[in-house]
Each structure stands twice: as structure tokens, then as C-alpha cells.
PDB file of C-alpha atoms in Angstrom:
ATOM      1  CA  UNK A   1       0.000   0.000   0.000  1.00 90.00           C
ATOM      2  CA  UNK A   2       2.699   2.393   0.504  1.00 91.00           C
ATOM      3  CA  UNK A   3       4.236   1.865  -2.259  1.00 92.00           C
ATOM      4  CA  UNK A   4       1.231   2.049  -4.616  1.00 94.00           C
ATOM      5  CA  UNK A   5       0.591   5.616  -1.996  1.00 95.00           C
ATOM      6  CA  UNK A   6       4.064   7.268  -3.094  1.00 95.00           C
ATOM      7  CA  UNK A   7       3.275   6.561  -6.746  1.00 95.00           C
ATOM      8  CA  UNK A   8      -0.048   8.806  -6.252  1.00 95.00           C
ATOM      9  CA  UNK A   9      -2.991   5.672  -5.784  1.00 95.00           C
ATOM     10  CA  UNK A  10      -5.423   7.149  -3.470  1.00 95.00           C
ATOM     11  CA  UNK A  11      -6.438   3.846  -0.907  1.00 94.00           C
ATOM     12  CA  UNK A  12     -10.123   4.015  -1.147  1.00 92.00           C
ATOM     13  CA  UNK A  13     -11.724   1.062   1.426  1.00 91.00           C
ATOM     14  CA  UNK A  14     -10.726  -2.215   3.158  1.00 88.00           C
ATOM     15  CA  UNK A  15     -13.102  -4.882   1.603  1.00 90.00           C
ATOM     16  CA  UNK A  16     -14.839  -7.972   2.952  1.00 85.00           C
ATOM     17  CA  UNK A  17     -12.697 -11.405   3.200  1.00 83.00           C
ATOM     18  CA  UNK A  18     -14.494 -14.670   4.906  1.00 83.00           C
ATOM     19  CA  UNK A  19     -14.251 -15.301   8.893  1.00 76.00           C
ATOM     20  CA  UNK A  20     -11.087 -16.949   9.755  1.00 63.00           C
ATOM     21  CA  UNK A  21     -12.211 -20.142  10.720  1.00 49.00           C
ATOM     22  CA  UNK A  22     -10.425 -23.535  10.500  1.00 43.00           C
ATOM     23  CA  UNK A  23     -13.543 -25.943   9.203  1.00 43.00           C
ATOM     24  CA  UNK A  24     -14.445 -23.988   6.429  1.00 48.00           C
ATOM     25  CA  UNK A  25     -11.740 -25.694   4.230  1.00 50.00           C
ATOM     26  CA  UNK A  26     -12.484 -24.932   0.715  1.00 53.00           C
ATOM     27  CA  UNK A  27     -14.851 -22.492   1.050  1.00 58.00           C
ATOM     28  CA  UNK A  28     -12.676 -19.635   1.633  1.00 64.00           C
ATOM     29  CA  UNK A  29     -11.597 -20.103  -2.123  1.00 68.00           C
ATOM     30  CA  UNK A  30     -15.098 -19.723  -3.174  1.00 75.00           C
ATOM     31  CA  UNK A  31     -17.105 -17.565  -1.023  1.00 79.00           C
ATOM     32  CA  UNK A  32     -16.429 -14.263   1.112  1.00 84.00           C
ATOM     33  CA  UNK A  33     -19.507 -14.637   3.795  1.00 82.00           C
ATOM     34  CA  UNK A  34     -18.862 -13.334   7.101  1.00 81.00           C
ATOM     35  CA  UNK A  35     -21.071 -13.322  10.206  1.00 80.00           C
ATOM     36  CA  UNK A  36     -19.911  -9.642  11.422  1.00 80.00           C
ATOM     37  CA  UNK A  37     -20.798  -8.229   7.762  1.00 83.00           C
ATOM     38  CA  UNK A  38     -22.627 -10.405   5.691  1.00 87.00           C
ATOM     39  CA  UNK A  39     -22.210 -11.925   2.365  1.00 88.00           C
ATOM     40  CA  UNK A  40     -20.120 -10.408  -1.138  1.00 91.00           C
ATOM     41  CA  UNK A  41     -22.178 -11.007  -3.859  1.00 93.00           C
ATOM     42  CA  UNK A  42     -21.721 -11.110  -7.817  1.00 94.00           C
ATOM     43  CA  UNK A  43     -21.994  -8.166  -9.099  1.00 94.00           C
ATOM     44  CA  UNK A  44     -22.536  -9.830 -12.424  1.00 94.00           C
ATOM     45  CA  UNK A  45     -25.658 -11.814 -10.709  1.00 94.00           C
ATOM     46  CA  UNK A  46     -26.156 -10.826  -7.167  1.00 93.00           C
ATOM     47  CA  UNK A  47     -27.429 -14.771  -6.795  1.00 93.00           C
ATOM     48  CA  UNK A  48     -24.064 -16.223  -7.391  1.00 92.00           C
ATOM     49  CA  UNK A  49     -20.334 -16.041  -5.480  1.00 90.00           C
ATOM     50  CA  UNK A  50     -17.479 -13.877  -6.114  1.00 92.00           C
ATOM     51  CA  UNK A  51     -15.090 -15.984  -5.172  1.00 91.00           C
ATOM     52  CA  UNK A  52     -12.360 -16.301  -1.945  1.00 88.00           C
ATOM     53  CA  UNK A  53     -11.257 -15.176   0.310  1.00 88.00           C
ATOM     54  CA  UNK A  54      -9.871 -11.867  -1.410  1.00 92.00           C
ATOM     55  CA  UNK A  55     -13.679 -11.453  -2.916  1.00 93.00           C
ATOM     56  CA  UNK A  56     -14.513  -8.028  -1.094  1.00 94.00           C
ATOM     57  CA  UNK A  57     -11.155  -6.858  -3.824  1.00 95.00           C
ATOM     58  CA  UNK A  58     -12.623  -8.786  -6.757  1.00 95.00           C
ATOM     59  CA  UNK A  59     -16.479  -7.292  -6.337  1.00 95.00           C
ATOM     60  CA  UNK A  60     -14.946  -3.824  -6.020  1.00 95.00           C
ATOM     61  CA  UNK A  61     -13.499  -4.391  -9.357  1.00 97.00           C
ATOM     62  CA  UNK A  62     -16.160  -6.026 -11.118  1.00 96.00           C
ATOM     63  CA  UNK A  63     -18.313  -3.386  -9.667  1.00 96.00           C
ATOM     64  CA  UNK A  64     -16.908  -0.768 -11.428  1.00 96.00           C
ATOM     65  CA  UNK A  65     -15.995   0.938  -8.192  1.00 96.00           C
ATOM     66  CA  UNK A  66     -12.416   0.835  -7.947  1.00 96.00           C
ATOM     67  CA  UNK A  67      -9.861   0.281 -10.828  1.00 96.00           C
ATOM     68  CA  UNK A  68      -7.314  -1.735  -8.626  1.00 96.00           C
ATOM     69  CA  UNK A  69      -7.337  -3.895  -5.545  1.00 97.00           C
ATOM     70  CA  UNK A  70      -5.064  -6.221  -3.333  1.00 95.00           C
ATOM     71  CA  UNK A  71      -5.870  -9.277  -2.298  1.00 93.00           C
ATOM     72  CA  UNK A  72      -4.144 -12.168  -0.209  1.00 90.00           C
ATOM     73  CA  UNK A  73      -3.198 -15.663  -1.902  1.00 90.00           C
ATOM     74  CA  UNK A  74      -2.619 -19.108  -0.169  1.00 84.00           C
ATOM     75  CA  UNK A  75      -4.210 -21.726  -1.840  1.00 81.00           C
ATOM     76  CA  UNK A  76      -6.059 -19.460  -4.799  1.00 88.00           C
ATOM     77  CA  UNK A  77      -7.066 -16.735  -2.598  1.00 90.00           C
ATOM     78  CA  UNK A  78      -6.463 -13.865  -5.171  1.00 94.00           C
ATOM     79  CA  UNK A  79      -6.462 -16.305  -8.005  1.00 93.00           C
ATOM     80  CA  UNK A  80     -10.029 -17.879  -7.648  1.00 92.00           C
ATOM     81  CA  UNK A  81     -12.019 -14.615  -6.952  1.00 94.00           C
ATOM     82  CA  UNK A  82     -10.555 -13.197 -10.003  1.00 95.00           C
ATOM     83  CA  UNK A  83     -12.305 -16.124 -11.960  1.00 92.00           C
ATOM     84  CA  UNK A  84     -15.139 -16.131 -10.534  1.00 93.00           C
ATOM     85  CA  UNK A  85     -16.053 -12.238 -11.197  1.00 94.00           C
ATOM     86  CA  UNK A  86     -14.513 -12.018 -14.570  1.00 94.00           C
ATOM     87  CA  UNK A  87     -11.354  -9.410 -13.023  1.00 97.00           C
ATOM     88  CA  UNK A  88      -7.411 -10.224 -13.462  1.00 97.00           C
ATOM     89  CA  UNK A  89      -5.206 -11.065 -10.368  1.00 97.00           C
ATOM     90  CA  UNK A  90      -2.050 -12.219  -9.742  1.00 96.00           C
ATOM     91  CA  UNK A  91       0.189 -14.323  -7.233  1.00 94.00           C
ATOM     92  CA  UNK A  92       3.599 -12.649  -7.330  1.00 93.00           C
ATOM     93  CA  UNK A  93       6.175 -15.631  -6.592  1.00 89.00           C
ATOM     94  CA  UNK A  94       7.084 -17.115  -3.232  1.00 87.00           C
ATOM     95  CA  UNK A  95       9.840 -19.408  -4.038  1.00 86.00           C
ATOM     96  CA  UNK A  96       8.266 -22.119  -2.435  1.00 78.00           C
ATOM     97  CA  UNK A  97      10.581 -24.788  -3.555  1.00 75.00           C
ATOM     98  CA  UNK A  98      13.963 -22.739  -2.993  1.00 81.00           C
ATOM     99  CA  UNK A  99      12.986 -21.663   0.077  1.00 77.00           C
ATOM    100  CA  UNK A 100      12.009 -24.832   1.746  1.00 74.00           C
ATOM    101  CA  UNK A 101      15.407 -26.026   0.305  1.00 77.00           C
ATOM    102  CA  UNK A 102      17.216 -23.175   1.576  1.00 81.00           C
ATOM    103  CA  UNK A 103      15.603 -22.808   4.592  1.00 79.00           C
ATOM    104  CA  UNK A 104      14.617 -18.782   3.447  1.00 82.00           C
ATOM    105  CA  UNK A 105      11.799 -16.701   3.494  1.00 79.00           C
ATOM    106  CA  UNK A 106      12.553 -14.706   0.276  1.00 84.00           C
ATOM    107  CA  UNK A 107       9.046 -13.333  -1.543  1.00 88.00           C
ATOM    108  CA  UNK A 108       8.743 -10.832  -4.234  1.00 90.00           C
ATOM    109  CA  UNK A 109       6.228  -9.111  -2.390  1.00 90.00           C
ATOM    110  CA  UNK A 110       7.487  -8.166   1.138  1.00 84.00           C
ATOM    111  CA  UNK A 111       5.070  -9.258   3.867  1.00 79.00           C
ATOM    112  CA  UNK A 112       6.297  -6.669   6.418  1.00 78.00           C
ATOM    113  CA  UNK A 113       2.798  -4.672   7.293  1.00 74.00           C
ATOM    114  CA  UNK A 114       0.616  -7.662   6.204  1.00 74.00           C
ATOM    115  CA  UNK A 115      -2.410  -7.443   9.699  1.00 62.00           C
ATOM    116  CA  UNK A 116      -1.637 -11.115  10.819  1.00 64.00           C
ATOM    117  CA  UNK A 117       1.621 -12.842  10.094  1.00 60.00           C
ATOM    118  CA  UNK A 118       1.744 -15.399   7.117  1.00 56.00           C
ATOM    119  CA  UNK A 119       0.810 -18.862   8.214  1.00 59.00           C
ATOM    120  CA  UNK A 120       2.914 -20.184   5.149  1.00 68.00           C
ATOM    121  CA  UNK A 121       5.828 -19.991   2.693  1.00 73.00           C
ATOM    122  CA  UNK A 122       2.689 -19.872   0.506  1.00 79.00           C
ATOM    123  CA  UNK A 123       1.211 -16.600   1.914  1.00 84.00           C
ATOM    124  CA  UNK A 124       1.678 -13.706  -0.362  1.00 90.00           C
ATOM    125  CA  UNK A 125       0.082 -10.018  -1.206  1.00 92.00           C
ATOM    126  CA  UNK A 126      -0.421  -9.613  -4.970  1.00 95.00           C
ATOM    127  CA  UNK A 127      -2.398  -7.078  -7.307  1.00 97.00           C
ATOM    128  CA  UNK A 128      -5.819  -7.158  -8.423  1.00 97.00           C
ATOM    129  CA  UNK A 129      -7.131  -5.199 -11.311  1.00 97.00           C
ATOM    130  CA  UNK A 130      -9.991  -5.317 -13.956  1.00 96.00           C
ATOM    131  CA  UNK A 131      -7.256  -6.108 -17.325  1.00 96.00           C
ATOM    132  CA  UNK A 132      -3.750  -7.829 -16.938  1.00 93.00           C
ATOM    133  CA  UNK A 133      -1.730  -4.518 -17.989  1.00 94.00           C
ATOM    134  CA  UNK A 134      -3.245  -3.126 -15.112  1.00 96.00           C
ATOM    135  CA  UNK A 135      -2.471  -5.651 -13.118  1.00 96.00           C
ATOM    136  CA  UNK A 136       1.656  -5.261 -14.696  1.00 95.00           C
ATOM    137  CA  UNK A 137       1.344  -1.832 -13.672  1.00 95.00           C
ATOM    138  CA  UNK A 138       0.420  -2.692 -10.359  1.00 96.00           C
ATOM    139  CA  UNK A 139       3.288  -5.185 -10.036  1.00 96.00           C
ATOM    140  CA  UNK A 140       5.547  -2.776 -11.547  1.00 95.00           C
ATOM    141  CA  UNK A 141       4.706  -0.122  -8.772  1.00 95.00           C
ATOM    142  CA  UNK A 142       4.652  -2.732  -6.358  1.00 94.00           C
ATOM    143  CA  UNK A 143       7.617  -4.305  -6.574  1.00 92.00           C
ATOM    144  CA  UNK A 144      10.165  -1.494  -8.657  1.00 91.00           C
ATOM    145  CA  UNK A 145      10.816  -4.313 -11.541  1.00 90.00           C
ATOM    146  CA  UNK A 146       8.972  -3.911 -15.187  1.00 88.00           C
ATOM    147  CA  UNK A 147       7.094  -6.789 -16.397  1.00 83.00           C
ATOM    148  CA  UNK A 148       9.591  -8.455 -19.216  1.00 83.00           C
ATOM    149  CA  UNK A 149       8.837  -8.777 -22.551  1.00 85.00           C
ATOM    150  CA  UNK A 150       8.308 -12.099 -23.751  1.00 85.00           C
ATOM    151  CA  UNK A 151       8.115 -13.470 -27.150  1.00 91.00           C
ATOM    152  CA  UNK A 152       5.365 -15.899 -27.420  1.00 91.00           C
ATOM    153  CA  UNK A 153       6.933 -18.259 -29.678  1.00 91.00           C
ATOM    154  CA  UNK A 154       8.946 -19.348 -26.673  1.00 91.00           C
ATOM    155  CA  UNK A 155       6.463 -19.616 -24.462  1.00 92.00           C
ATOM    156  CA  UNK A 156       5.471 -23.322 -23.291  1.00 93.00           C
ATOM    157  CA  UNK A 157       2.419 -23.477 -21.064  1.00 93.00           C
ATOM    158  CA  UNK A 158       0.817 -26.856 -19.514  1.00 91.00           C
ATOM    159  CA  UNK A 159      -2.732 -27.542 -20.029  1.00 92.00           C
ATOM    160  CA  UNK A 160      -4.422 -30.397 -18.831  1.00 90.00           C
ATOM    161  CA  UNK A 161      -5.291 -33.391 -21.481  1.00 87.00           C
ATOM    162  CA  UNK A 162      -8.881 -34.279 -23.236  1.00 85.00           C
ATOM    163  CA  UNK A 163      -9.390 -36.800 -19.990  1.00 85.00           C
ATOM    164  CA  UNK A 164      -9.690 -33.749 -17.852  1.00 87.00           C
ATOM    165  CA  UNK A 165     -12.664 -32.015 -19.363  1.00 86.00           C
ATOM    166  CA  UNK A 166     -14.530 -34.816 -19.437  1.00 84.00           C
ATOM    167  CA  UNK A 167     -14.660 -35.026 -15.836  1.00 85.00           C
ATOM    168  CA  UNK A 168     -17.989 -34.970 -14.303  1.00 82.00           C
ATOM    169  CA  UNK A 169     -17.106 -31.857 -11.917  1.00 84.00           C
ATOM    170  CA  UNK A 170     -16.204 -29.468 -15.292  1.00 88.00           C
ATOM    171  CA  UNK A 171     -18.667 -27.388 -16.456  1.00 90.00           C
ATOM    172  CA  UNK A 172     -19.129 -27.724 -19.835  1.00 91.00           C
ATOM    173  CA  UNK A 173     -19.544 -23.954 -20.354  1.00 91.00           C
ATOM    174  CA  UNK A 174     -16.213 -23.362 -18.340  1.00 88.00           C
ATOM    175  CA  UNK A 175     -14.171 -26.050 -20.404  1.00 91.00           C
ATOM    176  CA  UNK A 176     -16.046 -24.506 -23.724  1.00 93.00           C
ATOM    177  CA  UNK A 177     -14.509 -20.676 -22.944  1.00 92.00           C
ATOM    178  CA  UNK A 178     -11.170 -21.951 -21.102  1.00 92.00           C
ATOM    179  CA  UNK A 179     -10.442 -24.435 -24.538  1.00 93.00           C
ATOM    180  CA  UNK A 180     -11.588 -21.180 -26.496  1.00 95.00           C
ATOM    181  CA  UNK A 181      -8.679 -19.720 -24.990  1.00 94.00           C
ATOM    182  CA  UNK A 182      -6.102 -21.816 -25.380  1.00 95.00           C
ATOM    183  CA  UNK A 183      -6.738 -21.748 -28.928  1.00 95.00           C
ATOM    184  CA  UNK A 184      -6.546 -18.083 -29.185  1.00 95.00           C
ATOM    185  CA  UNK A 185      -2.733 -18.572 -27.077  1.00 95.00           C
ATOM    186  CA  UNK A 186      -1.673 -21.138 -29.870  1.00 95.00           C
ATOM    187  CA  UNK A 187      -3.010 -18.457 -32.557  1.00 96.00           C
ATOM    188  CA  UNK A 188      -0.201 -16.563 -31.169  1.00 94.00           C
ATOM    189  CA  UNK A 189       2.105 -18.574 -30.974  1.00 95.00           C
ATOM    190  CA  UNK A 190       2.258 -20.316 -27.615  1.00 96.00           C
ATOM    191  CA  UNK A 191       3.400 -24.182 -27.173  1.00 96.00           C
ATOM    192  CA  UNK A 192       0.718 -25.512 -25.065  1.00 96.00           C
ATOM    193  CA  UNK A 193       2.097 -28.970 -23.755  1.00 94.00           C
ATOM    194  CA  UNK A 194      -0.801 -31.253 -22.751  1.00 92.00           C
ATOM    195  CA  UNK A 195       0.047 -32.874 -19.389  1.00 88.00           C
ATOM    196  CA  UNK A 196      -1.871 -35.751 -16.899  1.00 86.00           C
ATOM    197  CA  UNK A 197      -3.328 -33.090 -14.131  1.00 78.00           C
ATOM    198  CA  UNK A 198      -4.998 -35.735 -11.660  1.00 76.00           C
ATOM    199  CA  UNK A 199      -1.476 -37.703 -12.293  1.00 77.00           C
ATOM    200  CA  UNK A 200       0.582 -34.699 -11.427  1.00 71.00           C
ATOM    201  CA  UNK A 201      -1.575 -33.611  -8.508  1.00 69.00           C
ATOM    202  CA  UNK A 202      -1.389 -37.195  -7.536  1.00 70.00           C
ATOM    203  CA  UNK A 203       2.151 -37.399  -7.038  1.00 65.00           C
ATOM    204  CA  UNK A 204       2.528 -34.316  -5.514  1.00 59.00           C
ATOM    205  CA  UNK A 205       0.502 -35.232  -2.678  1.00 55.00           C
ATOM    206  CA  UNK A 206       2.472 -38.638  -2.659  1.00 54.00           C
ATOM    207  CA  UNK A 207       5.877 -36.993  -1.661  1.00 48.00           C
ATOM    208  CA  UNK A 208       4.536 -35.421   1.188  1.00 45.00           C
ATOM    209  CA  UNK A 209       5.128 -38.064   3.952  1.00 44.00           C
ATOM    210  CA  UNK A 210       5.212 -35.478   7.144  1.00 42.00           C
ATOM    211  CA  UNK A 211       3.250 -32.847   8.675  1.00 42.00           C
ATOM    212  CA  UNK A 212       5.906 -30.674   8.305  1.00 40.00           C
ATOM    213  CA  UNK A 213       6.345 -31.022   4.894  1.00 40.00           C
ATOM    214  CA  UNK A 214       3.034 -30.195   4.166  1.00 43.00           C
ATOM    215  CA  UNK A 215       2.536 -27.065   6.147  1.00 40.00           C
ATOM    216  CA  UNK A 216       6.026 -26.433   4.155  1.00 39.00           C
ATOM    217  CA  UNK A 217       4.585 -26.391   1.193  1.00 41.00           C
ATOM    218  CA  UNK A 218       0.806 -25.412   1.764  1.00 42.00           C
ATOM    219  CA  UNK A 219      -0.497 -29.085   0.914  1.00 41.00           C
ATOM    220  CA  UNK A 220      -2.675 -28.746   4.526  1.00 41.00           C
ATOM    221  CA  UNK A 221      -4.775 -25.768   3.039  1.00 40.00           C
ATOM    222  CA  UNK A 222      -7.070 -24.617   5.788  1.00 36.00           C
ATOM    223  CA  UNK A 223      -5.630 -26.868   8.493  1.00 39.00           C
ATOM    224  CA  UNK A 224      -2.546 -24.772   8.310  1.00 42.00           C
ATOM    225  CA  UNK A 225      -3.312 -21.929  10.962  1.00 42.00           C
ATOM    226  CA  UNK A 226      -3.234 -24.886  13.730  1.00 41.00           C
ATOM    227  CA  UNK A 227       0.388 -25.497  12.529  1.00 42.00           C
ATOM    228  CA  UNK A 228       1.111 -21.877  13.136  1.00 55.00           C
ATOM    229  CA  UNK A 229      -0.408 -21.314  16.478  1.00 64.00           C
ATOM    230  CA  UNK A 230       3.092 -20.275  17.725  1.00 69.00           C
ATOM    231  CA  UNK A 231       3.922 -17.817  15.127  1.00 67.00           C
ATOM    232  CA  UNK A 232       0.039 -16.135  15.995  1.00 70.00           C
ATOM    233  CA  UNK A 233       0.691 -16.522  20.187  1.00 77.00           C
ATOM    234  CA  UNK A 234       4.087 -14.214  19.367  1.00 78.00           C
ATOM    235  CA  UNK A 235       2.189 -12.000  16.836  1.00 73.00           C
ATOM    236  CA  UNK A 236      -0.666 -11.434  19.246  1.00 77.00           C
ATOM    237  CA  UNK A 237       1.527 -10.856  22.577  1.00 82.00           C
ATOM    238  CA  UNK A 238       3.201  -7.725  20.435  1.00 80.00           C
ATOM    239  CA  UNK A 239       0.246  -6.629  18.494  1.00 75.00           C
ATOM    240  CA  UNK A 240      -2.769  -7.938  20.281  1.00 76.00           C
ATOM    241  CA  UNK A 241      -1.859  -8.434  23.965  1.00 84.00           C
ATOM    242  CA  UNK A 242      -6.182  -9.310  24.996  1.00 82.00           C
ATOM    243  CA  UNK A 243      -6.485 -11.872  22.131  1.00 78.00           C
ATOM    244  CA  UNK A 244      -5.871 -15.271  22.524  1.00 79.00           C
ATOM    245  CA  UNK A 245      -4.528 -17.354  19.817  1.00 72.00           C
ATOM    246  CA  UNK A 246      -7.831 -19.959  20.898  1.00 72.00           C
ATOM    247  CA  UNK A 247     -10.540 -16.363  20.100  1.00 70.00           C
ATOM    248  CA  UNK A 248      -8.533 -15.806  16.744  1.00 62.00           C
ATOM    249  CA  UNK A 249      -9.425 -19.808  15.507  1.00 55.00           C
ATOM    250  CA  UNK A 250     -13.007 -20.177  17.399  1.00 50.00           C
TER     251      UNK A 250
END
């Protein structure tokens, strides 16, 4: 925020996120309800879900209200939202990998000012917008380094194989406009290298014999805050001396 501040953004409103609660696993990615202020809608059909947790950013956006937004990303917590109401977001790197390897905490986002401390190597800030050069401008702002420019022709992107959109859980209507688009990248001259997604996700979650390893690398998704109830109980004594790490989960 500062840094988008000393480039002249003008910080408009906090938005909405979902209650932080351990047993709502997978719906933080898809819905921002909260008991204290209600529910996020849609604004593209009030009816439906703008996504998680960072959907309070996302409806903002699709809203028309604000051109540009921050959100927080874990497991798809910028990433999702963005989908679901039709905006562009991105998760700036976290060098997972290296940083398990390394035993760092290098980000390309700094997480210094973040409310609560990150619960994983996973946990990063990253720019929300309603078109992906916004969103470059953002991270260019953001983070002092230009977005390169890459020549499509060497591009290689994965995409997952006929087998996956035949899958009972994929819309058809999704697959139809997400295929649509792959098209239009290998129009331009992308190499889209079909891979086995359930095989891939599959063997990830195979190497991953410990507890530690998984909160490592995110693979415990919403279980994760239990992992960190250290990290909060220090966090809390210098920033929240009344709250108790057991009122912050329940």
C-alpha cells in the first residue's frame, strides 16, 4: 500500500474477506460470507459467489468501483475470486521450492505490514485489477521491476489433457470458454504442452510423507493456521496483547 501511496494511488476502502475459521476448508476459495458483515455477492448476478477469500477486492473491481485492488493468496485466494467475477489477479512468486530447500523466506512481495503474520511460505500479497496490464502496472509499482517482454513463440504453457474435461465436476460452459482460450494462445504462438493433471496432482501429494512437509509447502490448506499457532501466540503478545490465539481460531 505504501508503495502504490508514493506513486499517487489514493487507498479508497478495506473490503470484505471470509471469517477466519479452520472448518471452512475450501470455502474460503469460493465464497467471502462473514457473520460480522454479511455476504459479497456477484456483481454480475447478485445470486451467485465472487469468489475467496480476497472477494470483497474482486467485487470492487467487477463493480466498477475501484480500478485496482489487493488481495491475499494461499491456496487461490487472489487467483479464484478473479475467476469467478470475470477481473485479473495475480500471485507474485514465493519461491516455495527454494525456500524450503534453503531454509529462506525470500518473496517478491514483502510481507512486512501484512495485519496477521503469514501462516505459510505460501502466503503472499499480490495485485488485483480489472485487465492484466493493469495488473503489470500494479506489479511494476509494487515491486520497482517492469514486467519483461516475452516473445510468445517461446512460451510453453501446460494444459491439462482431453481426460480432464470430461470429468464430471467441469462445467461444460467453463471447459467450452477456457479451450476457447487456449486456442486463441496457440493463434499466437504459444506451445501448449498437454500434461496428466490428476497424475501430477497425484504425485505431488504422494511426496509429502510429514506434517511438516506439508505445512512447508501449503499441501494442509485450511488446516494450516493450527500449525502456526506459535507464530500467531508471538504475533498477538506484540500486536494484540487481549487476544488469545484460541478467540482468533473459534
Amino acid at each position: 500500500v505504501d508503495a502504490l501511496v508514493r506513486a499517487g494511488a489514493i487507498p479508497f476502502c478495506m473490503t470484505a474477506v471470509p471469517d477466519m475459521t479452520v472448518s471452512d476448508g475450501i470455502m474460503h476459495q469460493v465464497s467471502s460470507h462473514s457473520d460480522a458483515f454479511g455476504a459479497v455477492h456477484n456483481p454480475y448476478d447478485p445470486g451467485r459467489l465472487p469468489g475467496g477469500s480476497s472477494g470483497g477486492s474482486a467485487g470492487t473491481l467487477a463493480a466498477r468501483i475501484v480500478p485496482a485492488a489487493l488481495g491475499l493468496d494461499t491456496n487461490g485466494s487472489i487467483r479464484c475470486p478473479a475467476a469467478f467475477s470475470g477481473v485479473a489477479g495475480l500471485r507474485p512468486s514465493t519461491w516455495t521450492i527454494d525456500n524450503a530447500l534453503n531454509g529462506t523466506r525470500r518473496k517478491r512481495y514483502s510481507e512486512d505490514g501484512v495485519l496477521l503474520p503469514p501462516l505459510t511460505r505460501l502466503d503472499t500479497v499480490g495485485p488485483m485489477a480489472r485487465t492484466v496490464a493493469d495488473v503489470a502496472f500494479l506489479d511494476a509499482l509494487i515491486s520497482g521491476e517492469r514486467a519483461p517482454a516475452v516473445d510468445l513463440r517461446h512460451a510453453r504453457i501446460g494444459i491439462p489433457g482431453d481426460d480432464f474435461w470430461q470429468q464430471e465436476p467441469v462445467d461444460p460452459g467453463v471447459a467450452a470458454v477456457v479451450r476457447e482460450a487456449f486456442a486463441k494462445l496457440r493463434d499466437a504462438g504459444c506451445t501448449l504442452v498437454e500434461i496428466d493433471f490428476d497424475r501430477e496432482v497425484r504425485s505431488l501429494v504422494g511426496t509429502i510423507d510429514t506434517p511438516s512437509q506439508a505445512s512447508m509447502f501449503g499441501a494442509q490448506g485450511m488446516n494450516a493456521p493450527l500449525q502456526s499457532s506459535e507464530t500467531m501466540a508471538a504475533w498477538l503478545r506484540e500486536n494484540a496483547p487481549d487476544v488469545t490465539v484460541e478467540q482468533m481460531y473459534h
